[in-house]
Coordinates of C-alpha atoms in Angstrom, one line a residue:
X1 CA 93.0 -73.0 69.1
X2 CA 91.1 -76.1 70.9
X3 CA 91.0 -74.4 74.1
X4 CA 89.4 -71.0 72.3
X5 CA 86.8 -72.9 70.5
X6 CA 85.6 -74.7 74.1
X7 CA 86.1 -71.4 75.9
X8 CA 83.6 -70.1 73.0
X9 CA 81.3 -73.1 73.2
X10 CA 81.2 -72.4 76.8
X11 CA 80.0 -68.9 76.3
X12 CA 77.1 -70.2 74.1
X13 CA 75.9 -71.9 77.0
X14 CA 75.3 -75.2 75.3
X15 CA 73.2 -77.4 77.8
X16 CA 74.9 -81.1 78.8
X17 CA 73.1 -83.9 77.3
X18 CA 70.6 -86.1 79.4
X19 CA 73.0 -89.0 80.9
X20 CA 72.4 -91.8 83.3
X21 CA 75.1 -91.2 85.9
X22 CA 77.3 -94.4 84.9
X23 CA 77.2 -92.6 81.1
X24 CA 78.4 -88.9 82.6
X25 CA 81.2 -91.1 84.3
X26 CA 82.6 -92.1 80.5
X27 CA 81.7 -88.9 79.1
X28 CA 84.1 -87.4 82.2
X29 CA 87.2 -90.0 81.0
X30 CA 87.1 -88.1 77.5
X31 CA 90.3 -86.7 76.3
X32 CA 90.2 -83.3 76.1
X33 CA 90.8 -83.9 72.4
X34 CA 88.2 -85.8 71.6
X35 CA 86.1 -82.6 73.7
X36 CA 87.7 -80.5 71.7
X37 CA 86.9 -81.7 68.6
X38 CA 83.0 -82.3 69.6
X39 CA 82.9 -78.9 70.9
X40 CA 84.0 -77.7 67.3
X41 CA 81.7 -79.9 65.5
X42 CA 79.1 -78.4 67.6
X43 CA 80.0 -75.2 66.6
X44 CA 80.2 -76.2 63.3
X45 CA 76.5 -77.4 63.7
X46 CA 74.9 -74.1 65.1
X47 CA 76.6 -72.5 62.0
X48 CA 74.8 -74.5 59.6
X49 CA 70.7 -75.2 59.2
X50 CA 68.8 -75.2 62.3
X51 CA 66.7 -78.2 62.3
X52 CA 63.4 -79.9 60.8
X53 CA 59.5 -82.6 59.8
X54 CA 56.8 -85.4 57.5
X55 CA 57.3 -87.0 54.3
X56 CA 60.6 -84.6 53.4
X57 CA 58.7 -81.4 54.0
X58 CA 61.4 -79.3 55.3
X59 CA 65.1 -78.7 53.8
X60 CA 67.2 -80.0 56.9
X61 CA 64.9 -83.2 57.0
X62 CA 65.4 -84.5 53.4
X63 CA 69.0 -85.0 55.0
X64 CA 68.3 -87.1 57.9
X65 CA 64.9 -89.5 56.6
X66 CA 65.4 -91.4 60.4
X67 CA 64.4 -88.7 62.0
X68 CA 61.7 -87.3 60.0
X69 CA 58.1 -87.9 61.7
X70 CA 55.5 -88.2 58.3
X71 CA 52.1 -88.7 60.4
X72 CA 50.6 -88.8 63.4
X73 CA 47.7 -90.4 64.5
X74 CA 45.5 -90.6 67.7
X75 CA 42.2 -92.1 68.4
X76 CA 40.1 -93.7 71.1
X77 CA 40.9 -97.3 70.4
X78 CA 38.0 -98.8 68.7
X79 CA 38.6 -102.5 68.9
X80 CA 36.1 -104.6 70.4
X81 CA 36.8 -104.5 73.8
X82 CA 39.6 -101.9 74.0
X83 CA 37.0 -98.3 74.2
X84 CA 38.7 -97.7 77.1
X85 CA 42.1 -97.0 75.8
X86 CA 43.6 -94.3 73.3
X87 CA 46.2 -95.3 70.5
X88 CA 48.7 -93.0 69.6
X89 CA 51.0 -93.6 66.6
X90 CA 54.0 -91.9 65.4
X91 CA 55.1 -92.7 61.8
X92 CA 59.0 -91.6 60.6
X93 CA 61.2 -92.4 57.6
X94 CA 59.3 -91.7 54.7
X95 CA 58.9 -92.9 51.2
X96 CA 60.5 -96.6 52.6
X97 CA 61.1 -98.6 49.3
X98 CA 60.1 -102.7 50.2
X99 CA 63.3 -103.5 48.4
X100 CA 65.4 -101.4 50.7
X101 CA 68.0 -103.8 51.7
X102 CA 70.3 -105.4 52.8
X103 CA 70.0 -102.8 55.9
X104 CA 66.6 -101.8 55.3
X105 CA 65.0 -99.1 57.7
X106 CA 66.3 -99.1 60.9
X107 CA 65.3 -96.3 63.5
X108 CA 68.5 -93.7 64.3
X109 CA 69.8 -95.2 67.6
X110 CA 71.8 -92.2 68.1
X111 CA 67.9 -90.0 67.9
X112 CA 65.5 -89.5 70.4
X113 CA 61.8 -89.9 69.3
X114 CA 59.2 -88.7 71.8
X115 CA 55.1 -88.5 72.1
X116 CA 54.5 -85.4 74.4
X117 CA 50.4 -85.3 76.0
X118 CA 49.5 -82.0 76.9
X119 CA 46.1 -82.7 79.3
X120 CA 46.4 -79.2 80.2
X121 CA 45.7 -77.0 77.5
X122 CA 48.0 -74.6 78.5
X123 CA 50.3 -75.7 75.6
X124 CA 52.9 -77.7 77.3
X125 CA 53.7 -81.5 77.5
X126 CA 52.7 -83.0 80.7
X127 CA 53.4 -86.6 80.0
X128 CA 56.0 -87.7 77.4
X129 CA 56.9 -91.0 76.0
X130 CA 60.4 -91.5 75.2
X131 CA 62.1 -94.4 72.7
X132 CA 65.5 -94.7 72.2
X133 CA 66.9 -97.3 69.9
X134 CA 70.1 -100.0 70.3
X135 CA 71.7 -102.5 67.2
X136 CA 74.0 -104.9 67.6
X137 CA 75.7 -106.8 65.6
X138 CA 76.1 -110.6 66.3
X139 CA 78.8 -110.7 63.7
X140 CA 77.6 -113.8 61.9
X141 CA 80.4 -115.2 60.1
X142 CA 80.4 -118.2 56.9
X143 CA 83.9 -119.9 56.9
X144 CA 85.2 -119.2 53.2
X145 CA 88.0 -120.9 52.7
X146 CA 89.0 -121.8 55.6
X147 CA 88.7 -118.6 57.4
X148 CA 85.6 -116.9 59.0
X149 CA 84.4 -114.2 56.9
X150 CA 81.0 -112.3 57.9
X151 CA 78.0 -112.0 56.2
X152 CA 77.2 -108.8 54.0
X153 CA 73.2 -109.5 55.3
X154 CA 70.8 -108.4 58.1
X155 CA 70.1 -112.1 58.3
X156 CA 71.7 -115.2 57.5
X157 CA 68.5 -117.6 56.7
X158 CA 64.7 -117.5 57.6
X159 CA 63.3 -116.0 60.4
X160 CA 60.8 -116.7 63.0
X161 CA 60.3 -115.8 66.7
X162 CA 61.7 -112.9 69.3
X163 CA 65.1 -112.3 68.3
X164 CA 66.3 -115.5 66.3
X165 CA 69.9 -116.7 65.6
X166 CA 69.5 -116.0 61.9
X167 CA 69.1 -112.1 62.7
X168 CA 72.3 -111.0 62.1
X169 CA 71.8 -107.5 63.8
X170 CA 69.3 -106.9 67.0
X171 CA 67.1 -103.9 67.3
X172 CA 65.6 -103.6 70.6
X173 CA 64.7 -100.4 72.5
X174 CA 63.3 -98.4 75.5
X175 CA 60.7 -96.6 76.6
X176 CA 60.6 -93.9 79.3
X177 CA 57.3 -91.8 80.8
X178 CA 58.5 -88.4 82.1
X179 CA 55.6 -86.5 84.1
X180 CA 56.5 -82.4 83.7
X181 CA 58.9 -80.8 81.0
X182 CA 60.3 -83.3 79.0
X183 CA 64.1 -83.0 80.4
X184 CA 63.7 -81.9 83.8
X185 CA 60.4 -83.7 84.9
X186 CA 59.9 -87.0 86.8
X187 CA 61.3 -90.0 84.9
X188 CA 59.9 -94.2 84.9
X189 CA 61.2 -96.6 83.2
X190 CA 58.0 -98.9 81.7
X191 CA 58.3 -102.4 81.8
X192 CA 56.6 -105.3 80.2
X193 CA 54.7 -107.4 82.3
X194 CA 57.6 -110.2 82.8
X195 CA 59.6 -107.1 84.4
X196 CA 61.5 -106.9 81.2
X197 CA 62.6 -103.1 80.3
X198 CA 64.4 -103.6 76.9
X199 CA 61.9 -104.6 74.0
X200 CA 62.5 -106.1 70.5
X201 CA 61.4 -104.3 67.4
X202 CA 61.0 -106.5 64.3
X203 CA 63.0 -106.6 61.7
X204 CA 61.5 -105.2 58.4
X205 CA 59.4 -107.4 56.1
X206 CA 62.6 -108.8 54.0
X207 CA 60.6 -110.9 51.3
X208 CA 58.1 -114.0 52.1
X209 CA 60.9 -116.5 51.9
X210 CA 62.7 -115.1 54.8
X211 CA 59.3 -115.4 56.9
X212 CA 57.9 -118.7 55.5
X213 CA 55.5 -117.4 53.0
X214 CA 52.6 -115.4 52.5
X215 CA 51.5 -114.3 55.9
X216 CA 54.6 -114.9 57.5
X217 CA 55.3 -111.9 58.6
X218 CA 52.5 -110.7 60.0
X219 CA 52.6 -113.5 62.6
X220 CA 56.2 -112.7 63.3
X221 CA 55.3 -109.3 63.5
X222 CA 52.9 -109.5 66.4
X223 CA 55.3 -111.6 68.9
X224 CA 56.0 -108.0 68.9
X225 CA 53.2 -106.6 70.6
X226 CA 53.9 -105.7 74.3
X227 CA 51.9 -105.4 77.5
X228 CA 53.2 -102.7 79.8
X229 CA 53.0 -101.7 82.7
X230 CA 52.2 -97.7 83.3
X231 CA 52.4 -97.1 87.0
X232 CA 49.3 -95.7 88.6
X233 CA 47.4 -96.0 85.7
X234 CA 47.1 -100.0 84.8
X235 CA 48.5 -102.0 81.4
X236 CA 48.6 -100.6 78.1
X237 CA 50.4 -101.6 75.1
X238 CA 53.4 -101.1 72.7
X239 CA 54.5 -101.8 69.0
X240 CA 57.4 -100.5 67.2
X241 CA 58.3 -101.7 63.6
X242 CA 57.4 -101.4 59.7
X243 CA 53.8 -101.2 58.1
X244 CA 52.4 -100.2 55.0
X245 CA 52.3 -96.9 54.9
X246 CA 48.6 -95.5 56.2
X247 CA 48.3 -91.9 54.6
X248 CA 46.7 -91.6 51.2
X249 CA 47.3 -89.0 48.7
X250 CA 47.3 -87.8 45.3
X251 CA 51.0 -86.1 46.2
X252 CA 52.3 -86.1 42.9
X253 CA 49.5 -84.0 41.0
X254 CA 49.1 -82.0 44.3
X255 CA 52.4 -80.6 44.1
X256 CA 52.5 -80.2 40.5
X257 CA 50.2 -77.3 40.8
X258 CA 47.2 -79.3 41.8
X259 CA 47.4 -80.8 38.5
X260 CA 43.9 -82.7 39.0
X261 CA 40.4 -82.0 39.0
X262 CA 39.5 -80.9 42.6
X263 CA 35.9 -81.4 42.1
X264 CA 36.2 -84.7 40.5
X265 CA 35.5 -88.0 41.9
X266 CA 36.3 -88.2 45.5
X267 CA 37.4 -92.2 45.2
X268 CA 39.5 -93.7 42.4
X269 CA 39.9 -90.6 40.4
X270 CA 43.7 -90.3 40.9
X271 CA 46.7 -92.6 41.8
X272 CA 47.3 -92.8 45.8
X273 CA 51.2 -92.1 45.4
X274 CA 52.0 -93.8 48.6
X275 CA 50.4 -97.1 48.3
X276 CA 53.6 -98.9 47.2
X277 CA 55.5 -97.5 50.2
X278 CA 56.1 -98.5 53.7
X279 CA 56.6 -96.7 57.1
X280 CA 58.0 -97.1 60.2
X281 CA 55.5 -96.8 63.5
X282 CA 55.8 -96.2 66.9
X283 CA 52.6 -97.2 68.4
X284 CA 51.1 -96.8 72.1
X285 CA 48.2 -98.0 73.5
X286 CA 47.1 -96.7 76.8
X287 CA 44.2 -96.1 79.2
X288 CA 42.2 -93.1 78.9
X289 CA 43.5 -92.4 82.9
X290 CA 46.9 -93.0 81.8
X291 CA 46.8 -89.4 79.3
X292 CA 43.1 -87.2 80.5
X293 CA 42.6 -85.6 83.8
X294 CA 39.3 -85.6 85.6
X295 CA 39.3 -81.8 85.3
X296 CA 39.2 -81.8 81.4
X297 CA 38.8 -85.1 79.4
X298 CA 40.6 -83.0 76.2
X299 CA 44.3 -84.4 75.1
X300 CA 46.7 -82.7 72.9
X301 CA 49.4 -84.6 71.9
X302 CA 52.2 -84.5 69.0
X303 CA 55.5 -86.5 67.9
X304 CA 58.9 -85.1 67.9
X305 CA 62.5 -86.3 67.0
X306 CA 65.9 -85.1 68.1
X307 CA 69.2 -85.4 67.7
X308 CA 72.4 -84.3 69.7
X309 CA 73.8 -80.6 68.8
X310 CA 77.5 -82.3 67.6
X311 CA 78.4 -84.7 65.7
X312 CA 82.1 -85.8 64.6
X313 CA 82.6 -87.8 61.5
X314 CA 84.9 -90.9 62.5
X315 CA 87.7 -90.7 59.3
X316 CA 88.7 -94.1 59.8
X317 CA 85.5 -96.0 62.2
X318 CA 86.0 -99.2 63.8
X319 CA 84.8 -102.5 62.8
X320 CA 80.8 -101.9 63.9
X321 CA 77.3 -100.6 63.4
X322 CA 77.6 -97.6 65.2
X323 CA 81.0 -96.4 64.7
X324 CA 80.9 -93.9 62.1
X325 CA 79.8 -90.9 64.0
X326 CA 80.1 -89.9 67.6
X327 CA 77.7 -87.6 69.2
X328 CA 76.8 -85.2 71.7
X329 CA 75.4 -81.7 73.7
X330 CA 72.2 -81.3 74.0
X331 CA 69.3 -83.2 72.4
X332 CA 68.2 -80.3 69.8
X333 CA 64.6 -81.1 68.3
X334 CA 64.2 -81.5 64.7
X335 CA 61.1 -83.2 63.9
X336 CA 57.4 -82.1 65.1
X337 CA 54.0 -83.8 63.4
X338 CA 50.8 -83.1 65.5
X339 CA 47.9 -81.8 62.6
X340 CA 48.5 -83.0 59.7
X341 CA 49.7 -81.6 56.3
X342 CA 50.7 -77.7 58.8
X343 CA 54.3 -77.8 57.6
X344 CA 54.1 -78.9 54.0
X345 CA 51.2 -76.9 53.0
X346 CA 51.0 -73.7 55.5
X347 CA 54.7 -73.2 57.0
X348 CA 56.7 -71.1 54.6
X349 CA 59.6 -72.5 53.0
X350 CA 62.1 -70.7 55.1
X351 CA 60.6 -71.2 58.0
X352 CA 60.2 -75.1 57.9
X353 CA 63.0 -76.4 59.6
X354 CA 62.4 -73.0 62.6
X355 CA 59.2 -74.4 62.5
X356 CA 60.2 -78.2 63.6
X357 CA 62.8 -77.1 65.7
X358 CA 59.9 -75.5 67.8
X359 CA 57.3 -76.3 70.8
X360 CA 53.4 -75.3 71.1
X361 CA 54.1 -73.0 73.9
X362 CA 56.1 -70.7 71.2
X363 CA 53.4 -71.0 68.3
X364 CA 52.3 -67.6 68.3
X365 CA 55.1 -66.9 66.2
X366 CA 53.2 -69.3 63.5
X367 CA 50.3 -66.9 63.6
X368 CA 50.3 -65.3 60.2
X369 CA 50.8 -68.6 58.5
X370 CA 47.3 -69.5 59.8
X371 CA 45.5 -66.1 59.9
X372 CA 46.2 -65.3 56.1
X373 CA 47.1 -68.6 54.7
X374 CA 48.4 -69.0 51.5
X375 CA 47.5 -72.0 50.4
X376 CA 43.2 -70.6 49.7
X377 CA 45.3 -67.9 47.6
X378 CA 47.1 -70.6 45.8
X379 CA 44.1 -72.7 45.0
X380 CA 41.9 -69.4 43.5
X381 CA 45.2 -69.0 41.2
X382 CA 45.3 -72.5 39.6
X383 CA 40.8 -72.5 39.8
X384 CA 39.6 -68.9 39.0
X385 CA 36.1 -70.2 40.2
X386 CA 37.3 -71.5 43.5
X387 CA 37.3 -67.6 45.1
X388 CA 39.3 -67.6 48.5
X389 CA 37.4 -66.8 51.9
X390 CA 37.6 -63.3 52.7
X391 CA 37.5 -62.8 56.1
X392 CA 40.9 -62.0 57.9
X393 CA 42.3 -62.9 59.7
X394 CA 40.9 -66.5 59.5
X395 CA 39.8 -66.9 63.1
X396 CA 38.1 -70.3 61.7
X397 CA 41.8 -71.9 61.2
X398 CA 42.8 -70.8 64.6
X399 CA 39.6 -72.6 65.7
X400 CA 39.9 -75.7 63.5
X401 CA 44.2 -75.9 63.8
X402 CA 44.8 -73.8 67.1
X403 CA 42.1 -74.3 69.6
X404 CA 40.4 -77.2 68.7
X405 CA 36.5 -76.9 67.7
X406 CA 33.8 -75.9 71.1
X407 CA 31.6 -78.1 72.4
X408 CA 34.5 -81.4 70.3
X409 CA 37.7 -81.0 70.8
X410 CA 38.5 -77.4 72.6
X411 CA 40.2 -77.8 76.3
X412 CA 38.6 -75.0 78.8
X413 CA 41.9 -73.1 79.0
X414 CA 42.9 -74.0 75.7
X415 CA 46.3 -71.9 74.8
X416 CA 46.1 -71.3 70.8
X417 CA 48.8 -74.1 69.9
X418 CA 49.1 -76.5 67.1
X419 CA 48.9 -80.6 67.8
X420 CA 46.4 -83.0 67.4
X421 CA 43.4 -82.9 70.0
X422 CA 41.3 -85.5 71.3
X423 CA 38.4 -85.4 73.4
X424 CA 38.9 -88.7 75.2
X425 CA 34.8 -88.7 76.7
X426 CA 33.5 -89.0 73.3
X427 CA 32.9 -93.4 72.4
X428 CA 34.7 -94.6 69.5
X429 CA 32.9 -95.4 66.0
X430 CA 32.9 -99.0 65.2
X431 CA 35.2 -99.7 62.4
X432 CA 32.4 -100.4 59.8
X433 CA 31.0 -96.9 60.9
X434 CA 33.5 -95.0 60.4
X435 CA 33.0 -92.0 58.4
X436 CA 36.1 -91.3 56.8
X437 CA 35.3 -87.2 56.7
X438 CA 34.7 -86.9 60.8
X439 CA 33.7 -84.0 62.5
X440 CA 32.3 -82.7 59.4
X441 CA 30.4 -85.6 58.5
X442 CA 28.9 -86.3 61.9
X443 CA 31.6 -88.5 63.1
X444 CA 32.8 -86.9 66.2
X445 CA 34.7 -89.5 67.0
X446 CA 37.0 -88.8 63.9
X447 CA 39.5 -85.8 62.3
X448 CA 40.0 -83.0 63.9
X449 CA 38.9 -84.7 67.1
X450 CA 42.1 -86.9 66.8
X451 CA 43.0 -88.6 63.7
X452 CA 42.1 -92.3 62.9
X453 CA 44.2 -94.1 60.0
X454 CA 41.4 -94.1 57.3
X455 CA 40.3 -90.2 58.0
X456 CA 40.4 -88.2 55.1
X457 CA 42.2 -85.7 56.4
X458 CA 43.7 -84.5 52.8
X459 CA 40.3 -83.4 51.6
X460 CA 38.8 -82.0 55.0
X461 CA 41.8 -79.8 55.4
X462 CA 41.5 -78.5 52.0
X463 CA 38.1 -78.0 52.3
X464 CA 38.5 -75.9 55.3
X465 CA 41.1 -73.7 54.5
X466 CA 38.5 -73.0 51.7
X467 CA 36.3 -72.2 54.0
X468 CA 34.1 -74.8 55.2
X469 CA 33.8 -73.8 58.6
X470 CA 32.2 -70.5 57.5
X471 CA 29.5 -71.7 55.7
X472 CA 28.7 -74.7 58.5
X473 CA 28.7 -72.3 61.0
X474 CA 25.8 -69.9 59.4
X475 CA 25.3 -66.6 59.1
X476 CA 24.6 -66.1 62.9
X477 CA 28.0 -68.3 63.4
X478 CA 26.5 -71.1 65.7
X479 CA 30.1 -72.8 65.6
X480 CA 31.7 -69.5 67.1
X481 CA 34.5 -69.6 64.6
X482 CA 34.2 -66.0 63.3
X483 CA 33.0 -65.9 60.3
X484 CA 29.8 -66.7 58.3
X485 CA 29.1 -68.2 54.2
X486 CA 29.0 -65.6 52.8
X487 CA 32.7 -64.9 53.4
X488 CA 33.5 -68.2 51.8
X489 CA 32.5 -68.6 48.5
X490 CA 34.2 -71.9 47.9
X491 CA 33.3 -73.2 51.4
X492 CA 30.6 -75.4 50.1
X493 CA 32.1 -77.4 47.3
X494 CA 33.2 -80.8 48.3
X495 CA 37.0 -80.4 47.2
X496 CA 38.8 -83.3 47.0
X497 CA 42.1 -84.7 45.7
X498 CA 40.4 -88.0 44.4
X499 CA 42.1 -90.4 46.3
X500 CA 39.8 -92.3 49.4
X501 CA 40.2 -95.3 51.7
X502 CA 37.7 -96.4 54.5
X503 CA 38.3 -97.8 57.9
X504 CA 38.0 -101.6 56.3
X505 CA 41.0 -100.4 54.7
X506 CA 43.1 -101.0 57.6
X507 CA 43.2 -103.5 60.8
X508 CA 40.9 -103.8 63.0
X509 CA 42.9 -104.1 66.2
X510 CA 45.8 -102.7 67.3
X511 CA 48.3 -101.2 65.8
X512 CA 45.6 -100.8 63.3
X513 CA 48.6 -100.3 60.3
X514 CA 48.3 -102.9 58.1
X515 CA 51.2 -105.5 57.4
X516 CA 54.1 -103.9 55.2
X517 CA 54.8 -104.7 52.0
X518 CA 57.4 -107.7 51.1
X519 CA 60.6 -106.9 49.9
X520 CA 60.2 -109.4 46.9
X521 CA 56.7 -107.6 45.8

């Protein structure tokens, strides 16, 4: 039986994982048992839900919170000083309770979260930035009794400074750049400026006692903040750890049938459901020459997450933090976040989890999602007077999702693909500038052309699915996108789901995510 079910996994051509060479060695010394029994278990995966991605969107997701990417953002930094350089920030494990202990919300050290550049527009990842997480436990022990007993805790008194005595477990992590496809292509090991190669990621924010009071953990949190070193293109930056969740939205009314009034107020007329939460951020900040070509200064870029095809529950794991699974085969994505809100709101509900198990350079599959959307349909349902755009298919949601809007955000040989875009020759908007509706407002330093934390990108996207681009295009369709106002009769209104923040909402400087909630809040 154990050697059929390898024979069969060999058949189904599962790829070897990604392994240093000293790693393959180990993997080589396995008993044929334990390959066996992985074999099986990936078996037993490929038999079961494909894969999935942001804030629980997609049925595989909702079982594996490390792993699922909620937002991402991407902007020209716009920090005094700092024009030159683009942040990118992946967000992951959604709906994080402050209270969450005593193990709080560690990244999966057994995943693989990536940030893929496409500076191409042909649809593929050119650059990719890849973090993999390590814990370890120092085994803090109290003597009770006469015998050493360890602690139940993450930490065993206050904290302050890189990787303290009191932090009972130690989560650092690594970053790689690979030039080319993601597996196969060129791979560099960044450093930080001392040379070091493994970085520490804060611990969550426990409770103000823990960090000395209000305040506290902020300052803890930014002996956090990296230099590194990107060869051939200069020094950028690097923060991983917790902060308040950015995104705003009314998501409780919205998915109760849009139980608000959509042309209500636009601030303060409903709850933002997510300002009690926190999130945890991966966040780059690199030169412009780091990501854009001379050739085209347009970006694309989106986050992914992956796991390995097999995994074998341990019946009876070993005194440890990482003993209760063991994994491996391939890495097999299951998270994708580029534009905002595309799986929750246009992806079908079958087709989430094929969805974030997919790349840009397979999107055409996606098409009808975008071409006859359902969510206009939806919204003419629930508000009679809110008529749906008529033309189809809705080349101006290719344009504004796909492609990337002409003369903003478009690459010259753009391939129709979803991810965020960024036109990297366009200056920042000071902060106190910022207008938090973009492109749309004038800002064309904001959403679609990248995403900045305090874009509204809840109402801009509803108001173009309704139409928006139709009716600022005019009837002689100066924007190019296909259709003209008249095929939108809702494409004027300023929909909204009542919830707004501006840019003096967040930092200033980077990471730009404000501090996370306490735990004792």
């Amino acid at each position: 039986m154990i050697i059929n079910i390898i024979k069969l996994v060999s058949r189904l051509k599962i790829k070897p994982p990604y392994l240093p060479e000293s790693e393959m060695r180990q993997v080589q010394k396995k008993s044929l048992w334990t390959l066996a029994v992985l074999a099986g278990a990936a078996l037993a995966a490929l038999s079961g839900p494909a894969v999935a991605s942001s804030h629980r969107e997609a049925p595989f997701l909702t079982n594996s919170p490390k792993v699922d990417g909620t937002d991402f953002y991407m902007f020209r930094s716009y920090a005094p000083g700092r024009s030159g350089f683009v942040t990118m920030i992946a967000n992951f494990i959604p709906f994080q309770d402050p209270q969450g202990g005593p193990n709080f919300y560690q990244f999966d050290q057994n995943a693989l979260y990536e940030i893929h550049v496409d500076n191409n527009g042909d649809a593929k990842e050119d650059i990719t930035f890849q973090i993999r997480f390590k814990n370890t436990s120092k085994r803090t022990a109290l003597t009770i009794g006469g015998k050493q007993v360890l602690i139940p805790l993450i930490n065993s008194s206050t904290i302050s400074g890189v990787n303290p005595a009191s932090l009972n477990v130690r989560e650092t992590y690594t970053i790689d750049m690979v030039k080319g496809d993601r597996r196969s292509g060129t791979r560099t090991r960044l450093a930080a400026a001392n040379g070091a190669t493994e970085f520490d990621k804060p611990v969550d924010n426990i409770g103000d006692k823990v960090f000395g009071g209000t305040g506290g953990y902020e300052t803890y949190a930014n002996q956090h903040i990296y230099d590194i070193n990107v060869p051939g293109c200069g020094t950028g930056r690097v923060f991983v750890g917790q902060r308040k969740e950015p995104f705003y939205i009314a998501v409780g009314k919205i998915f109760d049938l849009f139980n608000l009034n959509p042309l209500g107020a636009e601030s303060g007329g409903n709850k933002n459901d997510l300002e009690n939460k926190n999130v945890s951020s991966i966040a780059l900040e690199l030169p412009v020459g780091c990501l854009a070509t001379a050739a085209d200064p347009v970006i694309g870029a989106y986050a992914t997450a992956s796991m390995r095809q097999a995994r074998l529950i341990n019946p009876i794991p070993a005194s440890g933090i990482n003993n209760a699974v063991k994994e491996g085969g391939a890495w097999t994505q299951v998270s994708r976040v580029g534009m905002p809100l595309v799986n929750e709101v246009i992806i079908g509900m079958d087709d989430k989890d094929r969805f974030n198990a997919s790349k840009p350079r397979d999107d055409a599959q996606w098409a009808n999602y975008v071409t006859n959307p359902v969510l206009p349909a939806v919204v003419e349902t629930l508000f009679p007077s809110a008529k749906a755009p008529t033309n189809f298919p809705r080349t101006d949601l290719v344009t504004a999702f796909l492609k990337g809007l002409p003369g903003v955000n478009q690459p010259k040989n753009v391939v129709a693909s979803e991810m965020l875009r960024l036109n990297t020759s366009i200056e920042p908007t000071a902060q106190a500038s910022q207008n938090v509706l973009g492109v749309a407002a004038g800002d064309n330093a904001g959403f679609p052309n990248g995403r900045r934390p305090a874009d509204d990108i809840v109402d801009v996207s509803l108001r173009v699915a309704m139409g928006a681009l139709c009716v600022l295009t005019g009837a002689n369709d100066a924007l190019g996108v296909g259709c003209k106002p008249s095929d939108a009769p809702a494409g004027g209104l300023p929909l909204t789901d009542g919830v707004r923040k501006d840019a003096n909402s967040f930092k200033a400087a980077f990471p730009y995510l404000n501090t996370p909630l306490p735990g004792n809040q």
